[in-house]
Coordinates of C-alpha atoms in Angstrom, one line a residue:
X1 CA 0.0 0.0 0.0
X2 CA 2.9 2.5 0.7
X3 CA 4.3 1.9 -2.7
X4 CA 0.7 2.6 -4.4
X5 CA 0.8 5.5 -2.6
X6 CA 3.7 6.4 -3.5
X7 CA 3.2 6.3 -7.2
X8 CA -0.4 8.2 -6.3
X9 CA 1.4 11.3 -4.6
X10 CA 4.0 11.1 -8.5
X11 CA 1.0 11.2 -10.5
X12 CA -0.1 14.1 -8.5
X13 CA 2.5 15.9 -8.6
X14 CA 3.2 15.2 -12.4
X15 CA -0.4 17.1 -12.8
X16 CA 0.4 20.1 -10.8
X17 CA 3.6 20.3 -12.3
X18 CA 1.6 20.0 -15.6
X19 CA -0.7 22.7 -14.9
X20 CA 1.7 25.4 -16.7
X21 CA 2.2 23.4 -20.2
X22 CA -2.2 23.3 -20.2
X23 CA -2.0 26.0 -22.4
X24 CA 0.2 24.2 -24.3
X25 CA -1.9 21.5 -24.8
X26 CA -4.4 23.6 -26.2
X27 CA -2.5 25.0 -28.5
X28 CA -1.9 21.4 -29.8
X29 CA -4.9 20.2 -29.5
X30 CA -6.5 23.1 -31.5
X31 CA -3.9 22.7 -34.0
X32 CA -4.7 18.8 -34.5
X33 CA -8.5 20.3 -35.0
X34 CA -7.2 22.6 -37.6
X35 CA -5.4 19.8 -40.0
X36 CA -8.5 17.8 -39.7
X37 CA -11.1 20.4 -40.5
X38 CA -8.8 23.1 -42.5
X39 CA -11.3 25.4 -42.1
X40 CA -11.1 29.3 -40.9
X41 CA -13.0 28.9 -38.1
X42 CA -10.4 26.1 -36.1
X43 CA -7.5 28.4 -37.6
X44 CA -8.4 31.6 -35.6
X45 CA -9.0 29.6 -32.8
X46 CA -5.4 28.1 -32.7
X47 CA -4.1 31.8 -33.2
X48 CA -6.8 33.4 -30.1
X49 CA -4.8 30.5 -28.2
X50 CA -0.9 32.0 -28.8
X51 CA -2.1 35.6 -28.6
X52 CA -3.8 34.8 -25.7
X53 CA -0.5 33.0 -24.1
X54 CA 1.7 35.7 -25.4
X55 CA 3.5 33.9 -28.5
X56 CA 2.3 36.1 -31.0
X57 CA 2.6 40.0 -31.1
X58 CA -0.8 40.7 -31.8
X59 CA -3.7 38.1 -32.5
X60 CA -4.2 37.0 -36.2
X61 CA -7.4 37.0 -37.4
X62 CA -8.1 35.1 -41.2
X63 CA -11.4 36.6 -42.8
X64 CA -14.1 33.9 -44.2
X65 CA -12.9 34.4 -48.4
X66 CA -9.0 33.7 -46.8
X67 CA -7.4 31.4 -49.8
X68 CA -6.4 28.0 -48.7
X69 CA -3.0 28.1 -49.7
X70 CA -2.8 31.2 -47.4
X71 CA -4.7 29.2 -44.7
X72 CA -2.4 26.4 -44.5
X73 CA 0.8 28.5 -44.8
X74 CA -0.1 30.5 -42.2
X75 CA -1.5 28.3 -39.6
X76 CA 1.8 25.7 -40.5
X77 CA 4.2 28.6 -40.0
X78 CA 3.4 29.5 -36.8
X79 CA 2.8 25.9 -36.0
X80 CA 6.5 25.8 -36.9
X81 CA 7.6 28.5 -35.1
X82 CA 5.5 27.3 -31.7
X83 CA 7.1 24.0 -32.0
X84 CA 11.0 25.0 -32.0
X85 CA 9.8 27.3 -28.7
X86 CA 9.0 24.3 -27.2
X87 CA 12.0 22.7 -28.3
X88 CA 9.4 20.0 -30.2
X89 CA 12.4 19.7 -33.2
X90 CA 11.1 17.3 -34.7
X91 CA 7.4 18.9 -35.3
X92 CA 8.3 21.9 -35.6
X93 CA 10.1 20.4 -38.7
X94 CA 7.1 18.4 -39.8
X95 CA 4.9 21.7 -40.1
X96 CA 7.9 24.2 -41.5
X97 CA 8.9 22.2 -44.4
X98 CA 5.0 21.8 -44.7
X99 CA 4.4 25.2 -44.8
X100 CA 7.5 26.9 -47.2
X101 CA 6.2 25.5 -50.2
X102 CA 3.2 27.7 -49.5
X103 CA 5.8 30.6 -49.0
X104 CA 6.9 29.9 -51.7
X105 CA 4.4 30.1 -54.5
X106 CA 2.7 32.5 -52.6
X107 CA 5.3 35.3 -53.7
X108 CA 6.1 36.7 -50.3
X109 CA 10.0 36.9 -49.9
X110 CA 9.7 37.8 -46.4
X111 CA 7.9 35.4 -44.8
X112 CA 9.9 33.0 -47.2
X113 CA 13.4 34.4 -45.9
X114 CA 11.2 33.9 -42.3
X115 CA 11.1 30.3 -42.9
X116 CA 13.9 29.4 -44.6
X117 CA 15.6 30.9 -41.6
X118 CA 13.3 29.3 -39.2
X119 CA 14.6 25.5 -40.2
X120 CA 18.3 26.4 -41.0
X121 CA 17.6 26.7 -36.8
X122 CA 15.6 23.9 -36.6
X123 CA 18.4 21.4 -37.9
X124 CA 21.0 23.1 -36.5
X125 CA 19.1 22.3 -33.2
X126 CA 18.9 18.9 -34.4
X127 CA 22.8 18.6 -34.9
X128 CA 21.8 17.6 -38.5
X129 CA 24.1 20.7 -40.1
X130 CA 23.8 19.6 -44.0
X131 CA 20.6 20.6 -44.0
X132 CA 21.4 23.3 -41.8
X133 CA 23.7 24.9 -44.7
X134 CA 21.1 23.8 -47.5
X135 CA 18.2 25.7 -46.0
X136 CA 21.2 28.8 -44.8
X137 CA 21.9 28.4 -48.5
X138 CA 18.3 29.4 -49.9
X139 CA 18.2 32.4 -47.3
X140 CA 21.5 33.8 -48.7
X141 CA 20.2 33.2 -52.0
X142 CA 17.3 35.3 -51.6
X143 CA 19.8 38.0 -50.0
X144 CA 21.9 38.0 -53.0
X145 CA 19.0 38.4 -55.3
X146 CA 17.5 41.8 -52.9
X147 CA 21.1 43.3 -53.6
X148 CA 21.8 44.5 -50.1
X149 CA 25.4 43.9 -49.8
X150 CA 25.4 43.8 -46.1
X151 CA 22.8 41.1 -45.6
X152 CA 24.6 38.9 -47.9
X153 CA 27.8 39.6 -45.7
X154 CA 26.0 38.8 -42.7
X155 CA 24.0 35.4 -43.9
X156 CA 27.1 34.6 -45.4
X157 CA 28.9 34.8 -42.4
X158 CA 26.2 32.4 -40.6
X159 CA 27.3 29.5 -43.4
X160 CA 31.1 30.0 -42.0
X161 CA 29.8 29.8 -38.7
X162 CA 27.4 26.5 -39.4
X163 CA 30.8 25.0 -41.6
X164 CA 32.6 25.9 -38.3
X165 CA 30.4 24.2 -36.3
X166 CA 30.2 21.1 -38.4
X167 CA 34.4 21.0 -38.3
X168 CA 34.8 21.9 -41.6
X169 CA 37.1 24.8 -42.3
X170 CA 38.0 24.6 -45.6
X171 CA 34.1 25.7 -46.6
X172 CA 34.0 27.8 -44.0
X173 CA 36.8 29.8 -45.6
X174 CA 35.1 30.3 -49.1
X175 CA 32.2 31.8 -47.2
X176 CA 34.1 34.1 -44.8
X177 CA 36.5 35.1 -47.6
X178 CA 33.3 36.3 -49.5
X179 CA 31.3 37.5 -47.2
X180 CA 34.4 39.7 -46.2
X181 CA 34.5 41.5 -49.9
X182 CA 30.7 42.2 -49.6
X183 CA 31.4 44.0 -46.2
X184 CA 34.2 46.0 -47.8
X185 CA 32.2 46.8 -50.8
X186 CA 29.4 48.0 -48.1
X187 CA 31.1 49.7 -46.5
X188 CA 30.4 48.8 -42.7
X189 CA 33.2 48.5 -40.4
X190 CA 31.3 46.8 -37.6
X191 CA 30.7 43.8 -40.2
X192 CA 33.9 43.6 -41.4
X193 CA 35.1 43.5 -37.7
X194 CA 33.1 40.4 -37.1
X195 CA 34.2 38.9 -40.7
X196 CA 37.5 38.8 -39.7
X197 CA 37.1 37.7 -36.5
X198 CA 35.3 34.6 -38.0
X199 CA 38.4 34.5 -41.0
X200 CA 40.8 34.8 -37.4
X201 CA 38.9 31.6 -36.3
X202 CA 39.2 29.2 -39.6
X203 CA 42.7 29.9 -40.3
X204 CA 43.4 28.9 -36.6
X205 CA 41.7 25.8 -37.2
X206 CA 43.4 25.3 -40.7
X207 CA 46.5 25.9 -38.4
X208 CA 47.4 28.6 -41.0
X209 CA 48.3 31.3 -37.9
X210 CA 50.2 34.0 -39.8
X211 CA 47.0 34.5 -41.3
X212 CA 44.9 34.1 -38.3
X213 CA 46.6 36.3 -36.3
X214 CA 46.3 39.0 -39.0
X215 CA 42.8 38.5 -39.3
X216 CA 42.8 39.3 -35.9
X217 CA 44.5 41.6 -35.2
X218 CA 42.9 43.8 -38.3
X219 CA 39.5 43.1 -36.8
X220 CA 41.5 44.8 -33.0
X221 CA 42.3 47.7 -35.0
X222 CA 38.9 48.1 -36.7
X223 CA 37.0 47.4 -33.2
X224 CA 39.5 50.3 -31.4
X225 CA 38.2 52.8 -34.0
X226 CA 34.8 52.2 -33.3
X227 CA 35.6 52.2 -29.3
X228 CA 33.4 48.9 -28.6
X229 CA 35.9 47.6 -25.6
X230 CA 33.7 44.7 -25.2
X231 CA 34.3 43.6 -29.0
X232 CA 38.1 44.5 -28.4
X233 CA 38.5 42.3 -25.8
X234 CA 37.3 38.9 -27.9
X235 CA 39.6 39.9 -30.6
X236 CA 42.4 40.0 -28.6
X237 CA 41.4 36.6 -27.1
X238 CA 42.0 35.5 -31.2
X239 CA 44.9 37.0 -31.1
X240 CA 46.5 35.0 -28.0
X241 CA 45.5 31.3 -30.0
X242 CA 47.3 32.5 -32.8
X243 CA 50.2 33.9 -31.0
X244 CA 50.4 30.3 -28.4
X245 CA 50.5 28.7 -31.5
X246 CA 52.8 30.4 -32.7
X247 CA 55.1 30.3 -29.9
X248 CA 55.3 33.7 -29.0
X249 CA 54.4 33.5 -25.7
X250 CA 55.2 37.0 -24.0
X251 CA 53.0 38.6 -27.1
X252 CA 50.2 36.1 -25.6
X253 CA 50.3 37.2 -22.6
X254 CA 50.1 40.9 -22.7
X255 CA 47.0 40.2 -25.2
X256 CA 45.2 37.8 -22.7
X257 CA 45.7 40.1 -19.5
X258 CA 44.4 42.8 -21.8
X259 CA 41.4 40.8 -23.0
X260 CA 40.8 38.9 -19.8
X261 CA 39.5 42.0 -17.5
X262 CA 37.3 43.4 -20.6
X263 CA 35.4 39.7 -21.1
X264 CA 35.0 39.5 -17.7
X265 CA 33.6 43.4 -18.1
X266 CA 31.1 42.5 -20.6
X267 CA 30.3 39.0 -19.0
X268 CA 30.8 37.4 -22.3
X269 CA 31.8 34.1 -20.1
X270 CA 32.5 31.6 -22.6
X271 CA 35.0 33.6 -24.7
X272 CA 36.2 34.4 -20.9
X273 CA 36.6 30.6 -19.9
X274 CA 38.5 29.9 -23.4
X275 CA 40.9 32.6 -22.5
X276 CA 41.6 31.5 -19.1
X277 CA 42.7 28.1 -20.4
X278 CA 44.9 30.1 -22.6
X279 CA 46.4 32.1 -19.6
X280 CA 46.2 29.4 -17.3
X281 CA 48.4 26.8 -19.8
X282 CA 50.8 30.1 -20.3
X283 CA 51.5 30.4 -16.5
X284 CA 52.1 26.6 -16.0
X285 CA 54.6 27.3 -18.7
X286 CA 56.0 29.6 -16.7
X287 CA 56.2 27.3 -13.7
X288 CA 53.8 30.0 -11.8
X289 CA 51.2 27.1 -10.9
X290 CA 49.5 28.9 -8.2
X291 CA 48.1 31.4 -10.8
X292 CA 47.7 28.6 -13.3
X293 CA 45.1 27.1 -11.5
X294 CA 43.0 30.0 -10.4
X295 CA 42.9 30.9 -14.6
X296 CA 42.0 27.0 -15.0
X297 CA 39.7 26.8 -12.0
X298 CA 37.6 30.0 -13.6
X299 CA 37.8 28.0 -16.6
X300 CA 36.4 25.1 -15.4
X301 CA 33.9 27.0 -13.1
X302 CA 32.3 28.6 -16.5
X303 CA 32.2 25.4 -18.6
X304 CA 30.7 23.3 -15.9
X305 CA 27.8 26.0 -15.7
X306 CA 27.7 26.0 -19.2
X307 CA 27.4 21.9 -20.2
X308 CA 30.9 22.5 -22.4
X309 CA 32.3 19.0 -21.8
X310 CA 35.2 20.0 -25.0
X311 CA 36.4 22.6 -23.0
X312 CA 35.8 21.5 -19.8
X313 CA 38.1 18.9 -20.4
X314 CA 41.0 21.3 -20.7
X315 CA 40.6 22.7 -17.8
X316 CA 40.7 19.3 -16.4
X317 CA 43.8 18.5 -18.4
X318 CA 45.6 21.9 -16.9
X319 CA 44.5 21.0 -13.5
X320 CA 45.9 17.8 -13.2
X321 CA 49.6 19.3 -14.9
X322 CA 49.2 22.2 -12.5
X323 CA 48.3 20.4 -9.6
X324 CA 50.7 16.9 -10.0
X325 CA 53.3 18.4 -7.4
X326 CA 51.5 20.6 -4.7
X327 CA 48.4 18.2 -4.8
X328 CA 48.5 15.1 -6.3
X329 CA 45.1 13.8 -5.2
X330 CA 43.3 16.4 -6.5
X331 CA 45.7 16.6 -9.5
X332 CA 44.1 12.6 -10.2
X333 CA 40.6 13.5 -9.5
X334 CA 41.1 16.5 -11.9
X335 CA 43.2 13.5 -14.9
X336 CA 40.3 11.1 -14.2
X337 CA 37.3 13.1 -14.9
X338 CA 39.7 14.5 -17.9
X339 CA 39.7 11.0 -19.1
X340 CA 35.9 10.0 -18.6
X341 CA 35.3 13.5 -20.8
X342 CA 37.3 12.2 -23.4
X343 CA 35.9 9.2 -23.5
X344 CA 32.3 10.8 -23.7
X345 CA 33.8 13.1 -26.4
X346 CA 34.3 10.1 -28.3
X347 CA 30.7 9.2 -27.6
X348 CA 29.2 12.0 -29.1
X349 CA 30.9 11.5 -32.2
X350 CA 29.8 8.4 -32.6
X351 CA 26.4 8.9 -31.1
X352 CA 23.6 8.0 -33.5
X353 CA 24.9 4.9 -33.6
X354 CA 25.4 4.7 -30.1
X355 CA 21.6 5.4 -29.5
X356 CA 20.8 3.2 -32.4
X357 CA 22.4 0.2 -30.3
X358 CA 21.4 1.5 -26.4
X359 CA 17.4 1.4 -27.9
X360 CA 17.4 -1.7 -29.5
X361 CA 19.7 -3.5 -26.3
X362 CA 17.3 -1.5 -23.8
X363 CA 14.0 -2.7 -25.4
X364 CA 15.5 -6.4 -25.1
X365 CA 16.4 -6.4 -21.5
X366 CA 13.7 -4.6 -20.5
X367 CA 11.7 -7.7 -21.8
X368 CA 13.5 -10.6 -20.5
X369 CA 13.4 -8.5 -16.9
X370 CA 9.7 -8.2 -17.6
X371 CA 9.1 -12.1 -18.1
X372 CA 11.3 -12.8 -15.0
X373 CA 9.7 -10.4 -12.7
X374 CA 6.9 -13.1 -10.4
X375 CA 5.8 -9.9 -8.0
X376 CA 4.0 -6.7 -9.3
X377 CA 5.4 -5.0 -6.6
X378 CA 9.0 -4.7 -8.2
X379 CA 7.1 -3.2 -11.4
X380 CA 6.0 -0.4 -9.0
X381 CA 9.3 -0.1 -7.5
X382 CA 10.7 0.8 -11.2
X383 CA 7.5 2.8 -12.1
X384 CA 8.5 4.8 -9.0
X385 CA 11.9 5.5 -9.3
X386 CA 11.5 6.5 -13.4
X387 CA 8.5 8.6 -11.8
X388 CA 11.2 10.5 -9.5
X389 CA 13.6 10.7 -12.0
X390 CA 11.5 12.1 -14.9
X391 CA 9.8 14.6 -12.0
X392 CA 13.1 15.9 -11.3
X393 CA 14.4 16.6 -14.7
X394 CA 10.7 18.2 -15.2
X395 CA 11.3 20.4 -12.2
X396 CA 15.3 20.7 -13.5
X397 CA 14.2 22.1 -17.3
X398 CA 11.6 24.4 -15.9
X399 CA 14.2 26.4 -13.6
X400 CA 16.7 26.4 -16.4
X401 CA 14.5 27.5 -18.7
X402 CA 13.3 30.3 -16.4
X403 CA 16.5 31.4 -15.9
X404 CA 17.4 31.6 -19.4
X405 CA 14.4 34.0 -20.1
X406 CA 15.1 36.0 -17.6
X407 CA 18.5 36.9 -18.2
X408 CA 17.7 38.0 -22.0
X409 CA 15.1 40.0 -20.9
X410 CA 17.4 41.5 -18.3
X411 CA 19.8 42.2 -21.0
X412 CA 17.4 43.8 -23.2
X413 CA 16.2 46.3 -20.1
X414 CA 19.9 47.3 -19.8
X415 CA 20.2 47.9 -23.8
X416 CA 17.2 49.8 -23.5
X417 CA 18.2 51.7 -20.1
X418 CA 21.3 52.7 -21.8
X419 CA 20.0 53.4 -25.2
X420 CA 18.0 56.2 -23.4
X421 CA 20.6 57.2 -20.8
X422 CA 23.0 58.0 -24.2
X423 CA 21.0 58.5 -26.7
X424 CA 21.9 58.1 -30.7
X425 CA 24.0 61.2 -31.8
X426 CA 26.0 59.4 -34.4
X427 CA 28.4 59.2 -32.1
X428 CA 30.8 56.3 -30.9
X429 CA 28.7 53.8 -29.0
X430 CA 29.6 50.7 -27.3
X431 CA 27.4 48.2 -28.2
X432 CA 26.0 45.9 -25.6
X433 CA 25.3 42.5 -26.9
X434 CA 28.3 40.0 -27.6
X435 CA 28.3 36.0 -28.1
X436 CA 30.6 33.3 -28.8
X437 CA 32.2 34.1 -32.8
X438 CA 31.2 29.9 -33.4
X439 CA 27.8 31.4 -32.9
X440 CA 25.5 33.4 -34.7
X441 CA 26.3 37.0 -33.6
X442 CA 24.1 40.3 -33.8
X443 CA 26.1 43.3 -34.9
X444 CA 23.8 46.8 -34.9
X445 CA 25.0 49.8 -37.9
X446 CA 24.0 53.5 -36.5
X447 CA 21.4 53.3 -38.3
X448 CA 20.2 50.2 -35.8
X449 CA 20.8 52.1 -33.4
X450 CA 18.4 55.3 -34.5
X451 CA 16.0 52.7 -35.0
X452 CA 15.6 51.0 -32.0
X453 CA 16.3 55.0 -30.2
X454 CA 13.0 56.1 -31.8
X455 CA 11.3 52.8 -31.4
X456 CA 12.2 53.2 -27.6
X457 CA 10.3 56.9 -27.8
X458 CA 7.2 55.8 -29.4
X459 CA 6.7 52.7 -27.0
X460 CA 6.8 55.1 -24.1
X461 CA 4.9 58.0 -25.7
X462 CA 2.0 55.2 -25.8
X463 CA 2.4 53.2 -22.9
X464 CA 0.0 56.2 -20.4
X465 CA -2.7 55.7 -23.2
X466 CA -2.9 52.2 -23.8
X467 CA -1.1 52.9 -27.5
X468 CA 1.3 50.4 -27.8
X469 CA 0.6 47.5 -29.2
X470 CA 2.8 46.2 -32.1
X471 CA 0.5 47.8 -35.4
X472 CA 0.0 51.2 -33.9
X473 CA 3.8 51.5 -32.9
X474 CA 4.6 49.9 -36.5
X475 CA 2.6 52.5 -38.1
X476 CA 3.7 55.4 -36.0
X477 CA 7.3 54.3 -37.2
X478 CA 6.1 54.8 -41.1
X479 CA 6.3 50.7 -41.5
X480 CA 4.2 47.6 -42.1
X481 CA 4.1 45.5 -39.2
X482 CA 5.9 42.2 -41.4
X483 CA 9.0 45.0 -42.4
X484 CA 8.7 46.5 -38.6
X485 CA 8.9 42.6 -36.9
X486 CA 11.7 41.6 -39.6
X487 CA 13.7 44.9 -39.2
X488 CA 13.8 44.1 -35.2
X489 CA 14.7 40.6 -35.4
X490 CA 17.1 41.1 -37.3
X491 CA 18.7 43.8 -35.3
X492 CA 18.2 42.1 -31.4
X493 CA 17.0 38.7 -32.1
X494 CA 14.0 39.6 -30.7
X495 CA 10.3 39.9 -31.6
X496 CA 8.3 43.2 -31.3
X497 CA 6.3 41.5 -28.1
X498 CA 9.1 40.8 -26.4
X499 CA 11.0 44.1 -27.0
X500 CA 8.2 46.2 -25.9
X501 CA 7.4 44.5 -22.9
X502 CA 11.0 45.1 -22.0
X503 CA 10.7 49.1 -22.5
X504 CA 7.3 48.3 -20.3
X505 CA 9.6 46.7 -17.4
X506 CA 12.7 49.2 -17.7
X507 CA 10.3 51.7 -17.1
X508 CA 8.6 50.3 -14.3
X509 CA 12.0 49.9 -12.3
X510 CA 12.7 53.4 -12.8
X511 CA 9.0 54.8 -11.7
X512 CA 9.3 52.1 -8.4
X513 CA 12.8 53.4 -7.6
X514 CA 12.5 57.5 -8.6
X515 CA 8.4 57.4 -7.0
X516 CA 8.9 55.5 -3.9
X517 CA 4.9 56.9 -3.2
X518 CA 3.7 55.8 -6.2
X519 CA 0.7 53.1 -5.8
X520 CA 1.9 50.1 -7.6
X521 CA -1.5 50.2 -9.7
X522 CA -0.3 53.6 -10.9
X523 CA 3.0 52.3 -11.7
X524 CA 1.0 50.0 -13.5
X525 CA -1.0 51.6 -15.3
X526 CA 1.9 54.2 -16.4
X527 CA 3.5 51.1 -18.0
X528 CA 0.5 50.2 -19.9
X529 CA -0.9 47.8 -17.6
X530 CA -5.0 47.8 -16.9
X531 CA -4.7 45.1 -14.5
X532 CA -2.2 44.4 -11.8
X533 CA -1.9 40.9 -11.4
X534 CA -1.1 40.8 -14.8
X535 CA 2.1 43.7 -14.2
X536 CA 2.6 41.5 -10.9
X537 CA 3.2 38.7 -13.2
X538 CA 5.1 40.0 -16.2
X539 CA 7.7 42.2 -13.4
X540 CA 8.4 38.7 -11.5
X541 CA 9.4 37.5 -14.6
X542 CA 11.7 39.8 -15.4
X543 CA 13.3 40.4 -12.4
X544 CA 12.7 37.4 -9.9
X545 CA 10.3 39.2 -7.3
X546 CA 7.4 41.5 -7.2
X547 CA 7.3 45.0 -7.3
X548 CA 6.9 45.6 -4.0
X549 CA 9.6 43.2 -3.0
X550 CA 11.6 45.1 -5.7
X551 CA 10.7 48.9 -4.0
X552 CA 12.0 47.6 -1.0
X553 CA 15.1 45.9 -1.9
X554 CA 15.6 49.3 -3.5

């Protein structure tokens, strides 16, 4: 009876832990309803359901005389794009590669380029990168045939960066190489900054470092001019794995203890971890082992946080040469966890076939434990413990995953905050958002920056009187709301929804710290708000308490 009620207390908590992905589950479940009917009716219903949990910047209504082609395309896209949020892969593939042929012949290049994009992500996600480049391809074709020089610079630089990714440098040079040329011929420093950063990066991995290092150190140069410390720091970083590898050691070193403080500035941590290995393998040359394993320790500290079991094991691998003489228990702790990494490495590499095998073996012991099992009470044992597990890896994704969110939105409120606090003049700016150069990266033009200046101005003109959802502030910046979402994605990553409801939240931070007498339902209201459990909400969100909590902590 205990185990029974056990398992009844699991299923239980499965539910509550259930209740947030309900709205999910509508979403689905009107979606099914849709591909069986196909009828305009079930399709607004599945878009009232992601306006109403937030997915889409403004609800999407289909009139009665709507063309099925258009139906389908439409309902499929954002079926495509709902699925890769809730990292469903493998659906959200079904229904994209369902829905571009209707992008297709329906003649609309930007919801095309939209999907095309869309499941270059997809199967990147999927670690299937062929595809990947084929479908990064056909985005970069439709680049080349608008004619703007930088976008084709900038999608070409994503191939290098997928050909990176997939360990192949030789392509990734044609594409960096070319995408480089387009830059120049453009004009736009900050994109040839990042070109040669990624050029810096394939002739390192070619091993071709006179080239690397120039690369680098021309992309140093260009970032100094534009004063972007943050951008200056990474490209020194380059310049130490050329110069290591090149033996010049002393060169290294001044580059690292220059770049080291400035990632650390800009909390671009994985760039940071890479060049504390660097520093930390440079001081164990120097037989300063002390300081060696703080730079590895750092290292390992990031990459552990961060699930990078390649570079983990490096910091491992330092450890253990640091550590063989002062500590040589924890130098073997450090060598043996270095060695199950490598191992695991190996794994991954392997890994299809690997799963391939553990399924097919599984399935086959898990039957002949089956027929040798006489009591049903060791089948509620194992229901039990799988219960647990899977309960805690629920509980495990959803704090991760809040995490994550919160973080980018905290980023963007600090983009914003500054944006405001030095406003555009066509003056030097440094610019705020950074990532690893083997990812995609988001590099804003002054003109960008004007943009998302006057976008910031006429989301707070219209937050006091309710005029701020994502048409009216599209048409009060002279654009259609497709050209207005693609021109924002494309310059923070970000949709209109979630931008705006940043603005919304930077505000309210200041209003709660300058007006310490304000009523909360002022605040907000001032933010846009009608109701406050729904500002309640969206401000925990954001920043991990409630407003009042935040007032006080102020």
């Amino acid at each position: 009876m205990k185990i029974r009620q056990c398992i009844r207390i699991l299923i239980m908590a499965f539910l509550w832990g259930g209740l947030e992905c309900y709205a999910d589950n509508q979403a689905i479940a009107l979606l099914k309803a849709f591909d069986q009917s196909m009828t305009v009716k079930d399709a607004n219903a599945f878009f009232a359901q992601l306006d109403k949990e937030g997915f889409t910047d403004s609800i999407i209504v289909l009139s009665e005389v709507t063309p099925a082609d258009t139906l389908r395309q439409q309902v499929w896209y954002w079926a495509a794009e709902y699925y890769y949020d809730q990292q469903d892969y493998d659906k959200a593939r079904e229904m994209g590669l369902k829905a571009l042929p209707l992008c297709q012949t329906g003649g609309n290049r930007i919801i095309e380029g939209d999907c095309l994009n869309l499941l270059s992500l997809i199967f990147i996600r999927q670690g299937n990168f062929n595809e990947a480049v084929r479908y990064g391809k056909l985005c970069n074709e439709l680049d080349m045939k608008s004619g703007n020089k930088d976008n084709i610079a900038s999608s070409l630089n994503t191939l290098a960066g997928i050909y990176m990714s997939m360990r192949q440098p030789n392509e990734a040079e044609k594409y960096v190489l070319k995408g480089i040329r387009y830059a120049q011929e453009a004009g736009d420093p900050q994109r040839q900054a990042v070109l040669f950063g990624m050029a810096s990066e394939v002739y390192h991995h070619l091993e071709q470092e006179d080239k690397a290092l120039d690369y680098a150190t021309h992309a140093y140069q260009l970032e100094k001019q534009l004063g972007r410390q943050d951008k200056m720091a990474v490209r020194q970083a380059q310049r130490a794995a050329a110069l290591i590898s090149l033996k010049r050691f002393g060169e290294a070193k001044r580059a690292l203890q220059e770049a080291i403080p400035g990632l650390r500035q800009s909390d671009n941590r994985h760039s940071l971890g890479i060049a504390c290995n660097q520093m930390g393998q440079l001081m164990h040359n120097e037989k300063n082992d002390s300081a060696a394993v703080r730079y590895f320790n750092e290292a390992l500290t990031i990459f552990i946080e961060q699930h990078d079991i390649y570079n983990e094991s490096y910091s491992r691998k330092g450890l253990y040469a640091a550590l063989r003489t002062t500590n040589p228990a924890l130098a073997m702790e450090h060598n043996d966890r270095y060695n199950e990494l490598r191992d695991s490495l190996y794994d991954e590499k392997t890994g299809s076939l690997l799963s391939k095998y553990a399924a097919e073996y599984g399935y086959g012991e898990l039957q002949a434990e089956n027929a040798a099992m006489q009591h049903t009470q060791r089948l509620y044992i194992i229901i039990g413990v799988v219960g647990i597990l899977l309960l805690l890896a629920l509980l495990a994704f959803g704090m991760w995953r809040s995490r994550r969110d919160r973080r980018r939105i905290q980023e963007l409120i600090r983009e914003i905050s500054q944006l405001q606090e030095r406003p555009v003049d066509a003056v030097d700016r440094q610019e705020e958002t950074e990532q690893d150069d083997s990812q995609d990266t988001v590099e804003t033009t002054e003109a960008d920056r004007q943009f998302l200046f006057r976008l910031i101005e006429v989301v707070n003109a219209g937050l006091p009187i309710g005029h701020y959802g994502v048409e009216e502030v599209a048409s009060e910046m002279n654009m259609s709301v497709q050209t207005f979402r693609r021109r924002l994605l494309s310059v923070t990553g970000e949709s209109p929804k979630a931008f705006i409801s940043a603005i919304q939240m930077e505000l309210a931070a200041k209003l709660l710290t300058n007006s310490p007498d304000m009523p909360i339902s002022q605040v907000a209201n001032r933010c846009g708000y009608d109701e406050a459990t729904s500002f309640n909400r969206i401000f925990r969100k954001a920043y991990g308490m409630t407003p009042t909590q935040y007032r006080e902590k102020q």
